Coordinates of N, CA, C and O in Angstrom, one line a residue:
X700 N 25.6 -10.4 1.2 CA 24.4 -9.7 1.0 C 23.4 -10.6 0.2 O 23.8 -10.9 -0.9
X701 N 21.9 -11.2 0.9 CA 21.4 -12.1 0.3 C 20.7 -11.2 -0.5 O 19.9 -12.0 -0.9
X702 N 20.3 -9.8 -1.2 CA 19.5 -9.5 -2.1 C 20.3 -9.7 -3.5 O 21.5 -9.4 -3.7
X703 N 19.2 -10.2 -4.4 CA 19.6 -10.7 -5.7 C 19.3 -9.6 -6.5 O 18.4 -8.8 -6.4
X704 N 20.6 -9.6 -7.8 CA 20.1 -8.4 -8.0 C 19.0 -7.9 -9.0 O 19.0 -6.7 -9.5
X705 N 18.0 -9.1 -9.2 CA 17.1 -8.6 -9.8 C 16.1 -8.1 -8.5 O 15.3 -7.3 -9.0
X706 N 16.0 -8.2 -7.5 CA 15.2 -8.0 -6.1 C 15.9 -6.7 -6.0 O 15.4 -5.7 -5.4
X707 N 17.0 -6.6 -6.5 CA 17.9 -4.9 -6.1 C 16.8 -4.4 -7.2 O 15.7 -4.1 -7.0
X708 N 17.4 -4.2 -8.4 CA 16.5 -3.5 -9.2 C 15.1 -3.4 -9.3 O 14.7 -2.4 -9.8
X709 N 14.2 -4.4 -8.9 CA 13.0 -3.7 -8.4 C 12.8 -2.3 -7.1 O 12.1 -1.3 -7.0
X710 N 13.6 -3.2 -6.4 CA 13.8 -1.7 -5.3 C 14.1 -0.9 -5.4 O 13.8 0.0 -4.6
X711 N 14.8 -0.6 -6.1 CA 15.5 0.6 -6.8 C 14.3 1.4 -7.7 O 14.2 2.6 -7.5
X712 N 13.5 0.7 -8.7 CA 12.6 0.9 -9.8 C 11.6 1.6 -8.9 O 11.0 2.6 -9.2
X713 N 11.5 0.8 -7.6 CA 10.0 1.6 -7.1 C 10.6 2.9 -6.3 O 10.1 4.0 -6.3
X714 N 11.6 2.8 -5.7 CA 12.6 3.8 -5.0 C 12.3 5.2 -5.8 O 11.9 6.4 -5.4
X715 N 12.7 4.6 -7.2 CA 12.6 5.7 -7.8 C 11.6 6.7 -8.4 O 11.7 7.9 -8.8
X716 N 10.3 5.7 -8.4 CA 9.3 6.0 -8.8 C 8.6 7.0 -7.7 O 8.1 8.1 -7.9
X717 N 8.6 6.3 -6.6 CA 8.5 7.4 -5.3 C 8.9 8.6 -5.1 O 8.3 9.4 -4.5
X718 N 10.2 8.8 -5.6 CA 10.9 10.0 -5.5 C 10.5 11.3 -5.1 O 10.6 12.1 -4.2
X719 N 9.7 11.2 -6.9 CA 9.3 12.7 -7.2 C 8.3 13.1 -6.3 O 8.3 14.3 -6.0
X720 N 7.1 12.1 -5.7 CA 6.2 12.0 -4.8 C 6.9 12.6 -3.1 O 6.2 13.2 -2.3
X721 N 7.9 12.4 -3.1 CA 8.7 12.5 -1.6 C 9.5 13.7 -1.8 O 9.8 14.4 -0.9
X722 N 10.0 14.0 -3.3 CA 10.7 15.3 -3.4 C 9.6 16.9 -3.1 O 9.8 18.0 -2.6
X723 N 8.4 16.2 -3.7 CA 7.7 17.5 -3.7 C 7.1 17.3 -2.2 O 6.4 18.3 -1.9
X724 N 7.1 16.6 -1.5 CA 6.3 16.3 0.1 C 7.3 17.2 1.1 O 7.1 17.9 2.1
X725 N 8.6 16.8 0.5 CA 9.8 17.7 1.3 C 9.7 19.1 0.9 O 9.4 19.9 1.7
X726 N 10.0 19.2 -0.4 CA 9.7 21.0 -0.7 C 8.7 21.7 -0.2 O 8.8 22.9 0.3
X727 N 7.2 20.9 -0.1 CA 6.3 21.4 0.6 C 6.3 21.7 2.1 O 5.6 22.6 2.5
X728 N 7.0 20.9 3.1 CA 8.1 20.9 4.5 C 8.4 21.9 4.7 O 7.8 22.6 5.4
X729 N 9.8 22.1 3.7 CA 10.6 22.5 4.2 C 10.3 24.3 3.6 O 10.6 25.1 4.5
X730 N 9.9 24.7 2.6 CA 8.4 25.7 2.4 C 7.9 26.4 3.7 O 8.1 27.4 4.2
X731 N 7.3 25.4 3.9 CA 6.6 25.9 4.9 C 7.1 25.7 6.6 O 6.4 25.9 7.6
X732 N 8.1 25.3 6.6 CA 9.0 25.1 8.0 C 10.1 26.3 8.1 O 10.5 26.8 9.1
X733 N 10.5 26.8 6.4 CA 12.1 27.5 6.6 C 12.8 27.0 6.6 O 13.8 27.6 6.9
X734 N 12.8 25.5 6.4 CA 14.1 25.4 6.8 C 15.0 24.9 5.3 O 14.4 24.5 4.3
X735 N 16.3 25.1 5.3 CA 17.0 24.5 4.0 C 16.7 23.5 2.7 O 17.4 22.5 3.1
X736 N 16.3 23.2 1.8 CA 16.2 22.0 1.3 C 17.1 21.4 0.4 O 17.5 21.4 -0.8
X737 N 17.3 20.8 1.6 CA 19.4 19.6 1.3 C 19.1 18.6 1.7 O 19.0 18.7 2.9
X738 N 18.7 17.5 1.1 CA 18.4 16.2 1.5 C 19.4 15.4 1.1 O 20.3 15.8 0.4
X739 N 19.4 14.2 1.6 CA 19.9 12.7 1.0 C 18.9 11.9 1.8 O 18.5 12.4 2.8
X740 N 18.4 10.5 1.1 CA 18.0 9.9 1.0 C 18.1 8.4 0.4 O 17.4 8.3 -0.6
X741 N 18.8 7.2 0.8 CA 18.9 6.4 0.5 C 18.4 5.1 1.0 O 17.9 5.0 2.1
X742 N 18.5 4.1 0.1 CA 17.9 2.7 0.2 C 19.3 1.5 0.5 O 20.3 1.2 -0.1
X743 N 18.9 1.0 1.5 CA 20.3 -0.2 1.6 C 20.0 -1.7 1.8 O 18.9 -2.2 1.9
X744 N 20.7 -2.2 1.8 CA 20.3 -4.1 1.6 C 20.9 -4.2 3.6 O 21.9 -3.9 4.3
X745 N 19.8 -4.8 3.7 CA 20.1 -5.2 5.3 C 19.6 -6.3 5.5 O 18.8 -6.4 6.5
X746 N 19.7 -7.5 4.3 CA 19.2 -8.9 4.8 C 20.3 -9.5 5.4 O 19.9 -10.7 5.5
X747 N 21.4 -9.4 5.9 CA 21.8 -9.9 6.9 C 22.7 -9.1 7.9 O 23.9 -9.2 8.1
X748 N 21.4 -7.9 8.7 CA 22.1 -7.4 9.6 C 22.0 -7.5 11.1 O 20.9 -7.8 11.6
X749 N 22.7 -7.4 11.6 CA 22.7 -7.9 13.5 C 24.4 -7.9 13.5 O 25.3 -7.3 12.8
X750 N 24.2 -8.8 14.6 CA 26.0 -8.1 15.3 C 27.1 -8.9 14.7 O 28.2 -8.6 15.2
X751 N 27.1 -9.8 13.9 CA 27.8 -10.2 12.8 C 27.6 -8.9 11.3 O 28.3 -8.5 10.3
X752 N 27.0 -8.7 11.5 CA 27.2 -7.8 10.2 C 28.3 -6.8 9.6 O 28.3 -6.5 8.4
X753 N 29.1 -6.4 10.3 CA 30.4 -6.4 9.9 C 31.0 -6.8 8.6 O 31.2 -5.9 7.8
X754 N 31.1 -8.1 8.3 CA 31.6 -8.9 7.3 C 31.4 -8.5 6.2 O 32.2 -8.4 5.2
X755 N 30.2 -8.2 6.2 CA 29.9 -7.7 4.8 C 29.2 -6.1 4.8 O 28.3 -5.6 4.1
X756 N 30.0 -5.3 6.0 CA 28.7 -4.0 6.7 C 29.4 -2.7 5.8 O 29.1 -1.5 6.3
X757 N 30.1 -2.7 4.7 CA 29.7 -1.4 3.9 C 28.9 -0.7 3.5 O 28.5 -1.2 2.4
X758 N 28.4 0.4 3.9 CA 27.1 0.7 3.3 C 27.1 1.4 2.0 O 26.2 1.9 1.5
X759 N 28.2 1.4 1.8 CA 28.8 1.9 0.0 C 28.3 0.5 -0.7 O 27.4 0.7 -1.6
X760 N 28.8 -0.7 -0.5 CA 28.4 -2.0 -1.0 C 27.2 -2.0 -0.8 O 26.9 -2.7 -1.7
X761 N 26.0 -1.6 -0.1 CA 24.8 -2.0 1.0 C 23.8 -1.1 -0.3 O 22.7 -1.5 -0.6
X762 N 24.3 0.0 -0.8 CA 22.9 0.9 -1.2 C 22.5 0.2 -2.9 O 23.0 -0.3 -3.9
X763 N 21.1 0.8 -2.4 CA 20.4 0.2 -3.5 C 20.2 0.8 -4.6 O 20.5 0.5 -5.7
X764 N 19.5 2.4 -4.0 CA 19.2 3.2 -4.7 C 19.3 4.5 -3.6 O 19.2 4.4 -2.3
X765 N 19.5 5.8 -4.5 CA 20.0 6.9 -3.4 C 19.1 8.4 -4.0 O 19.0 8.5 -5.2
X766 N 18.7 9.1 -3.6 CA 18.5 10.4 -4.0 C 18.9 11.8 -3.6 O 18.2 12.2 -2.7
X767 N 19.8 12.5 -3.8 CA 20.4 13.6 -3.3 C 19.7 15.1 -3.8 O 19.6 15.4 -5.0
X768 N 19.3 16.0 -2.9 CA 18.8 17.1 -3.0 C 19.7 17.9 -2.8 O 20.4 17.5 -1.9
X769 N 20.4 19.5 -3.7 CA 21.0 20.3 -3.8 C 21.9 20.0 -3.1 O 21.7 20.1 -1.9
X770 N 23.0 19.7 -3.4 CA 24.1 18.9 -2.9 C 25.3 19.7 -2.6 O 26.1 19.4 -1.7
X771 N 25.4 21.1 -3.7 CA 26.4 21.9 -3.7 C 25.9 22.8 -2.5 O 26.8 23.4 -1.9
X772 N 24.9 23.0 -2.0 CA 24.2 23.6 -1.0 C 24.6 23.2 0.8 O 24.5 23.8 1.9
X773 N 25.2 21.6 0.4 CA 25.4 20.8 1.8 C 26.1 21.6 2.3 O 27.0 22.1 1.7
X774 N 25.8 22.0 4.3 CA 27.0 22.5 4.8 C 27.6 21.2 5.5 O 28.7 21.4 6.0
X775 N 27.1 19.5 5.7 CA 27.2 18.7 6.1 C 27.5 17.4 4.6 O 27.0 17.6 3.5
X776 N 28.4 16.2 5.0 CA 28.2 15.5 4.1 C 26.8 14.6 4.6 O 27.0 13.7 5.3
X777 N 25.7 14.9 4.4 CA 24.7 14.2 4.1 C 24.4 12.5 4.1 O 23.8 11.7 4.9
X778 N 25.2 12.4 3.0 CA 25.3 11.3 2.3 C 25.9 10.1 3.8 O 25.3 9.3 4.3
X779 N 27.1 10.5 4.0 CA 28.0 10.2 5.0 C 27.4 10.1 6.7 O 27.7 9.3 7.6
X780 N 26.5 11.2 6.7 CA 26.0 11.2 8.0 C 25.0 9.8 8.2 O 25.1 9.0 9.1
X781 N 23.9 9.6 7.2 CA 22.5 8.7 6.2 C 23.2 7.5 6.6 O 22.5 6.6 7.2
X782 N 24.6 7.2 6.2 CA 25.5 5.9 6.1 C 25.8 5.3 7.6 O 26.2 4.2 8.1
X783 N 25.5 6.8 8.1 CA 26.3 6.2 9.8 C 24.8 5.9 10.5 O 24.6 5.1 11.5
X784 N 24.1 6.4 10.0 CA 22.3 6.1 10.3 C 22.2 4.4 9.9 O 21.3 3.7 10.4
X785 N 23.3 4.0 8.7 CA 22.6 2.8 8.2 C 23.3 1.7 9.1 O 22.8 0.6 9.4
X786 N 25.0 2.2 9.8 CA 25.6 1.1 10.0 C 24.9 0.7 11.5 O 25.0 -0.4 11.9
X787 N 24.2 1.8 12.1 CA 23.7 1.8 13.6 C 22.8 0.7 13.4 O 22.7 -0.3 14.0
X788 N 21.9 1.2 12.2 CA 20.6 0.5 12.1 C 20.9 -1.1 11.8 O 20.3 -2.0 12.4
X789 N 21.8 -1.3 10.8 CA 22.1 -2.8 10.8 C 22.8 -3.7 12.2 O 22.5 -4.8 12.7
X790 N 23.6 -2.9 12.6 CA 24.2 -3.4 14.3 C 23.1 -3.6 15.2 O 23.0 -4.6 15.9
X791 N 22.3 -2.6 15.1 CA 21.4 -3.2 16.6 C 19.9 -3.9 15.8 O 19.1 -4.4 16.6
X792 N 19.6 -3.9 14.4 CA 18.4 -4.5 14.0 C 17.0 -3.1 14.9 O 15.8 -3.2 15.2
X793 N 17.8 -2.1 14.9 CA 16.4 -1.0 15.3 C 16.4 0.3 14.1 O 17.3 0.5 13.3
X794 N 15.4 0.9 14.2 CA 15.8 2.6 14.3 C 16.4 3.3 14.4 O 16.9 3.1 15.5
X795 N 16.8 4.3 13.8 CA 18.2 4.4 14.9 C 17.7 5.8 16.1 O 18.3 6.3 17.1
X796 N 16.2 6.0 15.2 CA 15.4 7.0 16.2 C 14.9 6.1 17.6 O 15.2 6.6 18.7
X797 N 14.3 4.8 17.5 CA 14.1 4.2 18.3 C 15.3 3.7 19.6 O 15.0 3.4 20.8
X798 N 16.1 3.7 19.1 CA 17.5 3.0 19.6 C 17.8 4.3 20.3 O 18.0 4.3 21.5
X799 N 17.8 5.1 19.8 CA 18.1 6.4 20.8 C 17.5 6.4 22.2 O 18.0 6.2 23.3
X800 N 16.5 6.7 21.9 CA 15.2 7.0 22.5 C 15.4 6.1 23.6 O 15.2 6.5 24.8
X801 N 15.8 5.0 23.3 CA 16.0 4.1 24.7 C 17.1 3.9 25.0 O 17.3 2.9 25.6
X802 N 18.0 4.8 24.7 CA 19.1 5.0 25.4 C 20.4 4.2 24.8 O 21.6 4.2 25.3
X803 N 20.0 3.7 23.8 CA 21.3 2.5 23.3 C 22.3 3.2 23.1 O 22.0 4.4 23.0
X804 N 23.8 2.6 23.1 CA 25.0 3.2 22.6 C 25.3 3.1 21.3 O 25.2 2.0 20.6
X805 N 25.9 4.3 20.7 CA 26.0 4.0 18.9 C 28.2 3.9 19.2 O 29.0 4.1 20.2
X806 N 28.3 3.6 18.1 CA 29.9 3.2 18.0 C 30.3 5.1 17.3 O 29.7 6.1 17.0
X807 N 31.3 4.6 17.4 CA 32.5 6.1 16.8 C 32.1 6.1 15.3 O 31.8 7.2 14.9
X808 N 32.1 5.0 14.4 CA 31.2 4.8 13.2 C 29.7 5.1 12.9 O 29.1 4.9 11.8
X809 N 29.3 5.7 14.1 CA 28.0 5.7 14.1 C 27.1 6.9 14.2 O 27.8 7.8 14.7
X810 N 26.0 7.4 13.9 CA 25.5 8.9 14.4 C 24.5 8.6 15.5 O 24.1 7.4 15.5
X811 N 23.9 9.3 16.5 CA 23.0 8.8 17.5 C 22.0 9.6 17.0 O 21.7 10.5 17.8
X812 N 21.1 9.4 15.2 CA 20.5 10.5 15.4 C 19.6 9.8 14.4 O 20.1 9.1 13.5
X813 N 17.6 10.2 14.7 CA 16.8 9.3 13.9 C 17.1 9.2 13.0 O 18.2 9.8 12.8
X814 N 16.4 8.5 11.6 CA 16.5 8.8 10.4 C 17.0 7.8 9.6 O 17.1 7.9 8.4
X815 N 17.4 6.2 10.4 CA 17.8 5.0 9.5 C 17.1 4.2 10.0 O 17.1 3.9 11.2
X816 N 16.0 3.9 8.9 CA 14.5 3.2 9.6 C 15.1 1.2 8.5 O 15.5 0.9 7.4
X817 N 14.9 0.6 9.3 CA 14.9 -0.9 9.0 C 13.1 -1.1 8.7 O 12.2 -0.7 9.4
X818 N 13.1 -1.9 7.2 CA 11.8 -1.8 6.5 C 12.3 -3.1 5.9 O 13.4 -3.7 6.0
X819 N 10.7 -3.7 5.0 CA 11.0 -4.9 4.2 C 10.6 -4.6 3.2 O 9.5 -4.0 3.2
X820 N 11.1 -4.9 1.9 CA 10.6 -4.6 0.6 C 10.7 -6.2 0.0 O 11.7 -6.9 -0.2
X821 N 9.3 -6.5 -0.4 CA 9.4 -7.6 -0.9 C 9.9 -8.9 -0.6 O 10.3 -9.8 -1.4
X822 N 9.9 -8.8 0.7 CA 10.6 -9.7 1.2 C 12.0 -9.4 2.0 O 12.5 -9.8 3.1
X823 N 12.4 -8.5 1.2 CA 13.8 -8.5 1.6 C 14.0 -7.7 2.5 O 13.1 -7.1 2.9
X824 N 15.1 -7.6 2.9 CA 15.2 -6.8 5.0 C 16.0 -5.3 4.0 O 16.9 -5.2 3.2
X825 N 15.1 -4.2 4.4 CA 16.2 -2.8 3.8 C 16.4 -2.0 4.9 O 15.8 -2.2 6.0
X826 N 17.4 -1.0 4.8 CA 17.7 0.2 5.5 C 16.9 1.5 4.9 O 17.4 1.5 3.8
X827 N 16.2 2.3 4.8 CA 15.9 3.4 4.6 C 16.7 4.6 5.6 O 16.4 4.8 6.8
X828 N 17.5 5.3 5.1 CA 17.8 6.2 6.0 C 18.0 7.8 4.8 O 18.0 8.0 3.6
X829 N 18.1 8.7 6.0 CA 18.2 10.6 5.4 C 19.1 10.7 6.2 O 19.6 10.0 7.1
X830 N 19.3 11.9 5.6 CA 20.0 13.2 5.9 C 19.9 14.7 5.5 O 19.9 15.0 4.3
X831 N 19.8 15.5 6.5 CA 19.3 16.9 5.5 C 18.3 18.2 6.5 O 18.2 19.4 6.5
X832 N 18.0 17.0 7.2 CA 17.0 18.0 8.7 C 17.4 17.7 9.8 O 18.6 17.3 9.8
X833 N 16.8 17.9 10.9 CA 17.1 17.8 12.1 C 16.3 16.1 12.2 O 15.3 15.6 11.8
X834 N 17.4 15.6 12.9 CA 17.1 13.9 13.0 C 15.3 13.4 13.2 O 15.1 12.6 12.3
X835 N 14.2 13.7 13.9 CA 13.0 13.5 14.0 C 12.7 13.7 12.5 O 12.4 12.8 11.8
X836 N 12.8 15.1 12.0 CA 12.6 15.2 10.4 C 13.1 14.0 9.4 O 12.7 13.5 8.4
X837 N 14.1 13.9 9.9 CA 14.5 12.7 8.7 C 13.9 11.6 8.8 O 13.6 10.9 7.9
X838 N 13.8 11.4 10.6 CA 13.3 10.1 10.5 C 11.9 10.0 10.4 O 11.3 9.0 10.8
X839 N 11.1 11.3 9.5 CA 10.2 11.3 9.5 C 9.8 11.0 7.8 O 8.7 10.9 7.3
X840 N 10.8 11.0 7.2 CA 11.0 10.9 5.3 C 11.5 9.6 5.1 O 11.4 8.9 4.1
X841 N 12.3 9.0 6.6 CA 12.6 7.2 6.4 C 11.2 6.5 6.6 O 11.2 5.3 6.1
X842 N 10.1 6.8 7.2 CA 9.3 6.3 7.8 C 8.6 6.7 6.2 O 8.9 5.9 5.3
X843 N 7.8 7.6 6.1 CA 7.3 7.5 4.6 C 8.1 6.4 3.9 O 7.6 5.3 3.9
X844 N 9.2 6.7 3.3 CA 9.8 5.6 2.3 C 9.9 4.2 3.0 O 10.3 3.1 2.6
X845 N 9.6 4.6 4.0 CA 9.5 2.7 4.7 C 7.8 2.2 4.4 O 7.5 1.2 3.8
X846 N 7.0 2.9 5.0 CA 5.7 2.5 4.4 C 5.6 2.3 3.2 O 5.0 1.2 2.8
X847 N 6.0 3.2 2.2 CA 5.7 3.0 0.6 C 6.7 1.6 0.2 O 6.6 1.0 -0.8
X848 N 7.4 1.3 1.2 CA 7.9 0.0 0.4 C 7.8 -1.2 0.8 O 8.7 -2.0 0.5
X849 N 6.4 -1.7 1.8 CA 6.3 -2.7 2.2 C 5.9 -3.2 0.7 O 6.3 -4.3 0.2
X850 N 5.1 -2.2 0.1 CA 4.5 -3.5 -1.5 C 5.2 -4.0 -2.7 O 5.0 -4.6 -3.7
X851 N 6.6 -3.1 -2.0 CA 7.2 -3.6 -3.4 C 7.5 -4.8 -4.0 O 7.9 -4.8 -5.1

């Protein structure tokens, strides 16, 4: 994993600072949608992902920074699903909403569902992915935290 970990800890710093900004954008969602508010949300190092990625492809080793909403509430592991969003997204270098959409094949390690968006922060290649809604919804809180982190 080429992120250093001072380039981790910035990402993480702004990850975090964003949060509260994305926590209250979700409550106001999911408010006014009905629907549950159980998120996960995490950040991963994907400077060297594609079809070698394997070698170094845990995404337990991979995260940067994570944020978990009502967690005792999960009827899903969240966390776990977000991870299979990240291994997709490093294997094919897409979306994993995009990758769907065009029909790609995900692995038995894998979820076929939006929500692990590939972004750059500062240079460096990340994963943004969720868990917590119905896949377009998530991949609609990766895509926020993917824009807010091109400046980091």
């Amino acid at each position: 994993m080429a992120i250093n970990s001072a380039d981790r800890e910035k990402i993480a710093a702004a990850f975090n600072k964003a949060m509260p900004a994305v926590a209250q954008m979700l409550h106001t969602y999911v408010t006014e949608a009905g629907a549950p508010e159980r998120f996960y949300l995490g950040v991963y190092d994907a400077s060297d992902a594609g079809a070698n990625w394997a070698a170094g492809g845990d995404p337990v080793a991979r995260e940067i920074a994570a944020h978990e909403i009502r967690v005792a509430e999960w009827i899903n592991d969240h966390k776990e699903i977000a991870r299979k969003k990240v291994r997709a997204a490093l294997r094919t270098q897409m979306n994993t909403g995009d990758h769907a959409r065009a029909g790609g094949t995900f692995t038995e390690d894998e979820v076929p569902y939006p929500g692990g968006c590939i972004a750059e922060a500062g240079g460096a290649q990340i994963v943004v992915s969720t868990s917590g809604l119905k896949g377009t919804e998530d991949e609609f809180f990766s895509l926020a935290i993917k824009i807010g982190r091109a400046h980091v």
